[in-house]
Coordinates of C-alpha atoms in Angstrom, one line a residue:
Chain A
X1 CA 18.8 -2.1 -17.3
X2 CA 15.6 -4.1 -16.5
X3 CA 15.2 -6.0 -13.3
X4 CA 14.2 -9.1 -12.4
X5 CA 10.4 -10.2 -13.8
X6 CA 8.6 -12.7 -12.5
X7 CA 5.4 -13.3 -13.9
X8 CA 2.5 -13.8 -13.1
X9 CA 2.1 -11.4 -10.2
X10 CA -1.1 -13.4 -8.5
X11 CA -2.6 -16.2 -9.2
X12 CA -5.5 -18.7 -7.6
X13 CA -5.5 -22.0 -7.8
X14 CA -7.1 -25.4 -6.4
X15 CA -6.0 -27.7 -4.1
X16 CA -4.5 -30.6 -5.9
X17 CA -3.8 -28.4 -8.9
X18 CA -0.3 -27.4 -10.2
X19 CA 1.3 -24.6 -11.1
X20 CA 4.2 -22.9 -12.9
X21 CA 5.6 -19.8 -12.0
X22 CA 8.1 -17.6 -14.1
X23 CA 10.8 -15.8 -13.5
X24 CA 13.2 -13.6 -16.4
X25 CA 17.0 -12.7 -14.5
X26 CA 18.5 -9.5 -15.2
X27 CA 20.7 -9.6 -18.6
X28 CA 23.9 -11.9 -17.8
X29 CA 23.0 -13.0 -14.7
X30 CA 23.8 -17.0 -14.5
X31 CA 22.4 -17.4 -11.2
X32 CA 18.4 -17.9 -10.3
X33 CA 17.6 -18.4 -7.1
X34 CA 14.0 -19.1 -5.5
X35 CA 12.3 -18.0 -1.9
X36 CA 9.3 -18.8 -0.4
X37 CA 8.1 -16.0 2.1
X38 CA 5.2 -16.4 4.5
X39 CA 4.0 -15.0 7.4
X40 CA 4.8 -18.4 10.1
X41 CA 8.1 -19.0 8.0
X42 CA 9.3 -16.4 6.9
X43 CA 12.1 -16.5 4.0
X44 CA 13.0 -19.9 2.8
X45 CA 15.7 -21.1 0.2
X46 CA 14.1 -23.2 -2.3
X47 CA 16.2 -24.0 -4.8
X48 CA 19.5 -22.0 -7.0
X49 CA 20.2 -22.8 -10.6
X50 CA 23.1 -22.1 -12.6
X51 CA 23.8 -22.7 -16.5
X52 CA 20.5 -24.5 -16.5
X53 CA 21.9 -26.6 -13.1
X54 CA 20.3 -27.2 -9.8
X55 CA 23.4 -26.0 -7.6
X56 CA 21.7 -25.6 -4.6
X57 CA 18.6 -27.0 -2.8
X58 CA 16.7 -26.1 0.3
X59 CA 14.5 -28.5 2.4
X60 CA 11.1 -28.8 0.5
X61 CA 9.1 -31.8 -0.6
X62 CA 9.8 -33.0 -4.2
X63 CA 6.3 -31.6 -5.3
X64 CA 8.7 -28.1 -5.5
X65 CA 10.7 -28.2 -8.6
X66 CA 12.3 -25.9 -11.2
X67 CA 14.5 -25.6 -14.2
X68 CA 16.2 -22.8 -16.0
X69 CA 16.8 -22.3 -19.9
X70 CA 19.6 -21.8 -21.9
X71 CA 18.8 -17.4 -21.5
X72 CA 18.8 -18.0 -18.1
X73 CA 15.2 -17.9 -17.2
X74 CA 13.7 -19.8 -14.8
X75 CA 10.7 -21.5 -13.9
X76 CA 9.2 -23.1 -11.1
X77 CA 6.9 -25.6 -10.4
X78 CA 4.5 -26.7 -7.5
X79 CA 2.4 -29.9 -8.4
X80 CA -0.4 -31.2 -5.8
X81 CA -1.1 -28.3 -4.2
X82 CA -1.8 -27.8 -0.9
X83 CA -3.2 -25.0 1.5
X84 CA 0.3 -24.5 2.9
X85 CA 1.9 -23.6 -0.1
X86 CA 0.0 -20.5 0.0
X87 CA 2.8 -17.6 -0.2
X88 CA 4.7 -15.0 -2.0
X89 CA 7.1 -16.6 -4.2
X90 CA 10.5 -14.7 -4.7
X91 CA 13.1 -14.8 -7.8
X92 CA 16.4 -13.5 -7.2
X93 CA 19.4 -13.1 -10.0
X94 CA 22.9 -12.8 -9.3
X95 CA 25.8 -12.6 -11.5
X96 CA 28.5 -15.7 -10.6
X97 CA 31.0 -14.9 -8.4
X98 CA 31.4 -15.1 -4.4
X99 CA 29.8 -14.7 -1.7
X100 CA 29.1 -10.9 -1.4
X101 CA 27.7 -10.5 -4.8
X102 CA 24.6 -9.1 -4.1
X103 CA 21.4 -10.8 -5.1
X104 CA 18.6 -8.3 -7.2
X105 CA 14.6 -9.3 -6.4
X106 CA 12.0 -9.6 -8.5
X107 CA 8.7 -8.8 -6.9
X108 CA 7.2 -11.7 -6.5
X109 CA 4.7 -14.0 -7.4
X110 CA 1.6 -13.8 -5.2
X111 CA 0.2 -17.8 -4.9
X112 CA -3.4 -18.6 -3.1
X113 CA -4.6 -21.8 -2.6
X114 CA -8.0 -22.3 -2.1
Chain B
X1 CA 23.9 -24.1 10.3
X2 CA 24.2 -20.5 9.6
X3 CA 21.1 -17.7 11.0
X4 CA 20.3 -15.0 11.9
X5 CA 18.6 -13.6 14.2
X6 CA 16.7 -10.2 14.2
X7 CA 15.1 -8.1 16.8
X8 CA 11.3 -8.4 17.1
X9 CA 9.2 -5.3 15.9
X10 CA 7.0 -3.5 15.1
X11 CA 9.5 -0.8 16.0
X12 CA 7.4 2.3 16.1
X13 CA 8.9 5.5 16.0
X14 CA 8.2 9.4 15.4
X15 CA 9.5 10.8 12.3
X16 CA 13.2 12.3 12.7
X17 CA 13.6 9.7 15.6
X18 CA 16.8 7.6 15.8
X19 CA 16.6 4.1 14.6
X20 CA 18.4 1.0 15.9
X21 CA 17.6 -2.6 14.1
X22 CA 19.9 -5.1 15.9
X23 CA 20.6 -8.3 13.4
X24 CA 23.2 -10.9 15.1
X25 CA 24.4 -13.9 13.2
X26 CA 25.7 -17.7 13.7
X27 CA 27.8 -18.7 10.5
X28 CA 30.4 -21.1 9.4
X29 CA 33.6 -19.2 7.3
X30 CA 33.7 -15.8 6.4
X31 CA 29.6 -14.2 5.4
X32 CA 28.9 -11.3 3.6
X33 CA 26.1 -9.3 5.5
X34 CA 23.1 -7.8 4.0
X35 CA 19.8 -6.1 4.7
X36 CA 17.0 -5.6 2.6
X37 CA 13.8 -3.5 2.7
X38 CA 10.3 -4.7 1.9
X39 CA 7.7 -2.1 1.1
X40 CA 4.0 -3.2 1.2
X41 CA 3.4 -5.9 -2.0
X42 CA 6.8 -5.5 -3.2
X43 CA 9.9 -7.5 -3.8
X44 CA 13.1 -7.0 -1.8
X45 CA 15.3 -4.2 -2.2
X46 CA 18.8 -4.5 -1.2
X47 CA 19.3 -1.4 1.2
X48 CA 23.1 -2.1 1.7
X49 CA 26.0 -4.9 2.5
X50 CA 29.5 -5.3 3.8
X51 CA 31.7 -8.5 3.0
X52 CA 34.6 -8.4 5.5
X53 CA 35.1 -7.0 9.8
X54 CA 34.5 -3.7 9.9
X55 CA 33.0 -3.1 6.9
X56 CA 30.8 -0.2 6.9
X57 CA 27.8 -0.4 4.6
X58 CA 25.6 2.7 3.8
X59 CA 23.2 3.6 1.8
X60 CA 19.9 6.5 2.1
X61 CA 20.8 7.5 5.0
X62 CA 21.5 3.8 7.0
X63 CA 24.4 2.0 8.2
X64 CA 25.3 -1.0 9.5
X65 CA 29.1 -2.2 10.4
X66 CA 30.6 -5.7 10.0
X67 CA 31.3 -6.2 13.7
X68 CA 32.8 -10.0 13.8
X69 CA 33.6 -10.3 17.4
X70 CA 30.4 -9.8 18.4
X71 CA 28.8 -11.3 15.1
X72 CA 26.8 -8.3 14.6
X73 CA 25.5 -5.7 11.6
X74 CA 23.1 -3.6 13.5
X75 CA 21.3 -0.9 11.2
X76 CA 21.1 2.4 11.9
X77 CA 19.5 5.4 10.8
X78 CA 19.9 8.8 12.6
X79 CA 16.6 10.4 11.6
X80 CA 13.8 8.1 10.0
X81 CA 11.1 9.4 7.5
X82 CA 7.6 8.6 7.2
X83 CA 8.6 6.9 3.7
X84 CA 11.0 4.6 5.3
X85 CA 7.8 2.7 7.0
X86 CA 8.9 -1.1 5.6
X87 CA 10.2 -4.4 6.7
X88 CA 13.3 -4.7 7.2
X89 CA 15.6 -7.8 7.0
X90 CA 19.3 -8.7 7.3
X91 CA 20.6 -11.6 5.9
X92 CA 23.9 -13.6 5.5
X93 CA 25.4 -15.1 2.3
X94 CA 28.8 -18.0 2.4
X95 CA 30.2 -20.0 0.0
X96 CA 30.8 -22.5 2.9
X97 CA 26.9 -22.8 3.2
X98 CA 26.1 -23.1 -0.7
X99 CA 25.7 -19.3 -1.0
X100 CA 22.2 -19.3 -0.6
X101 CA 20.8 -16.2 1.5
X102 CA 19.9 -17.2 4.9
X103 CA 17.3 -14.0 6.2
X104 CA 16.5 -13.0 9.5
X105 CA 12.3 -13.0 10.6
X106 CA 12.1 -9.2 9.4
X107 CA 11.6 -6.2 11.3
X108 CA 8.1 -3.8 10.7
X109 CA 9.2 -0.4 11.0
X110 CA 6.2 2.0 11.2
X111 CA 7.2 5.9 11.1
X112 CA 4.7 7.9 12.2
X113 CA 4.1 12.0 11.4

């Protein structure tokens, strides 16, 4: 069974530029859930979709937003850039259910802002 | 809100040592317990869970028990490997709180030979 992909695995981009980052759930997986890791903040919730949804949203400016498809996959967006949003970006998938189903990592989308 | 709070490394051990992460929590309703490994430019693995008091999860070698009454899941390994050089992190998961993973700041573990 594949895992989770997220492409791309790095990218560079430009202040003031935006950019799209994917991420492809494990087969019938419903839920997509996004992280922000960095060294001063560690791991952040940004945002959970569900049946193409937004269930669930973390506290980030409205320059962070995302969608899913009908297969499930998900993408993420970042528009304006800035220096800060430098990070590794994290995908998780989980199949629906409670609380202690676990969550299954992608590995990540590597972002530098110059 | 729910967190969790992790001890601060880098823990640096000797290989066969005994390891100790301690991971204590603040959450509303009833979480489900987690920790997951990072190895160097990876993703997160899960490493193991437990979803209700006094759970026992375990997995490679580690453990970590569901202790509610003193809202801890402190991982444990009784003889640590050069491989198992990583960070470490436990995190929570509730319905109550939107099921989202709330993670701990992450523990370095460095193992050395």
């Amino acid at each position: 069974k594949a895992g989770v992909t997220q492409t791309p695995r790095y990218l560079i981009k430009t202040r003031g530029q935006q950019v799209t980052l994917s991420c492809s759930p494990i087969s019938g997986h419903r839920s997509v859930s996004w992280y922000q890791q960095t060294p001063g903040q560690g791991l952040q919730f940004l945002f959970e979709y569900f049946s193409e949804t937004q269930r669930n949203k973390g506290n980030f400016p409205g320059r962070f937003s995302g969608r899913q498809f009908s297969n499930s996959r998900s993408e993420m967006n970042v528009s304006t850039l800035e220096l800060g949003d430098s990070a590794l970006y994290l995908c998780a998938s989980s199949l629906e259910g409670p609380s202690n189903t676990e969550a299954f990592f992608g590995q990540g989308t590597r972002l530098t802002v110059v | 809100g729910n967190s969790v709070t992790q001890m601060e490394g880098p823990v640096t051990l000797s290989e066969e040592a005994f390891l100790t992460i301690n991971c204590t929590y603040t959450a509303t309703g009833y979480p489900s317990l987690f920790w997951y490994v990072q190895y160097p430019g990876e993703g997160l693995q899960l490493l193991l869970k437990a979803t209700k008091a006094d759970d026992k999860g375990s997995n490679k070698g580690f453990e970590a028990t569901y202790r509610k009454e003193t809202t801890s899941f402190h991982l444990e390994k009784g003889s640590v490997q050069v491989s198992d050089s990583a960070v470490y992190f436990c995190a929570l998961r509730s319905m109550e709180y939107g099921n989202k993973l709330v993670f701990g700041a992450g523990t370095i573990l460095r193992v050395k030979s």
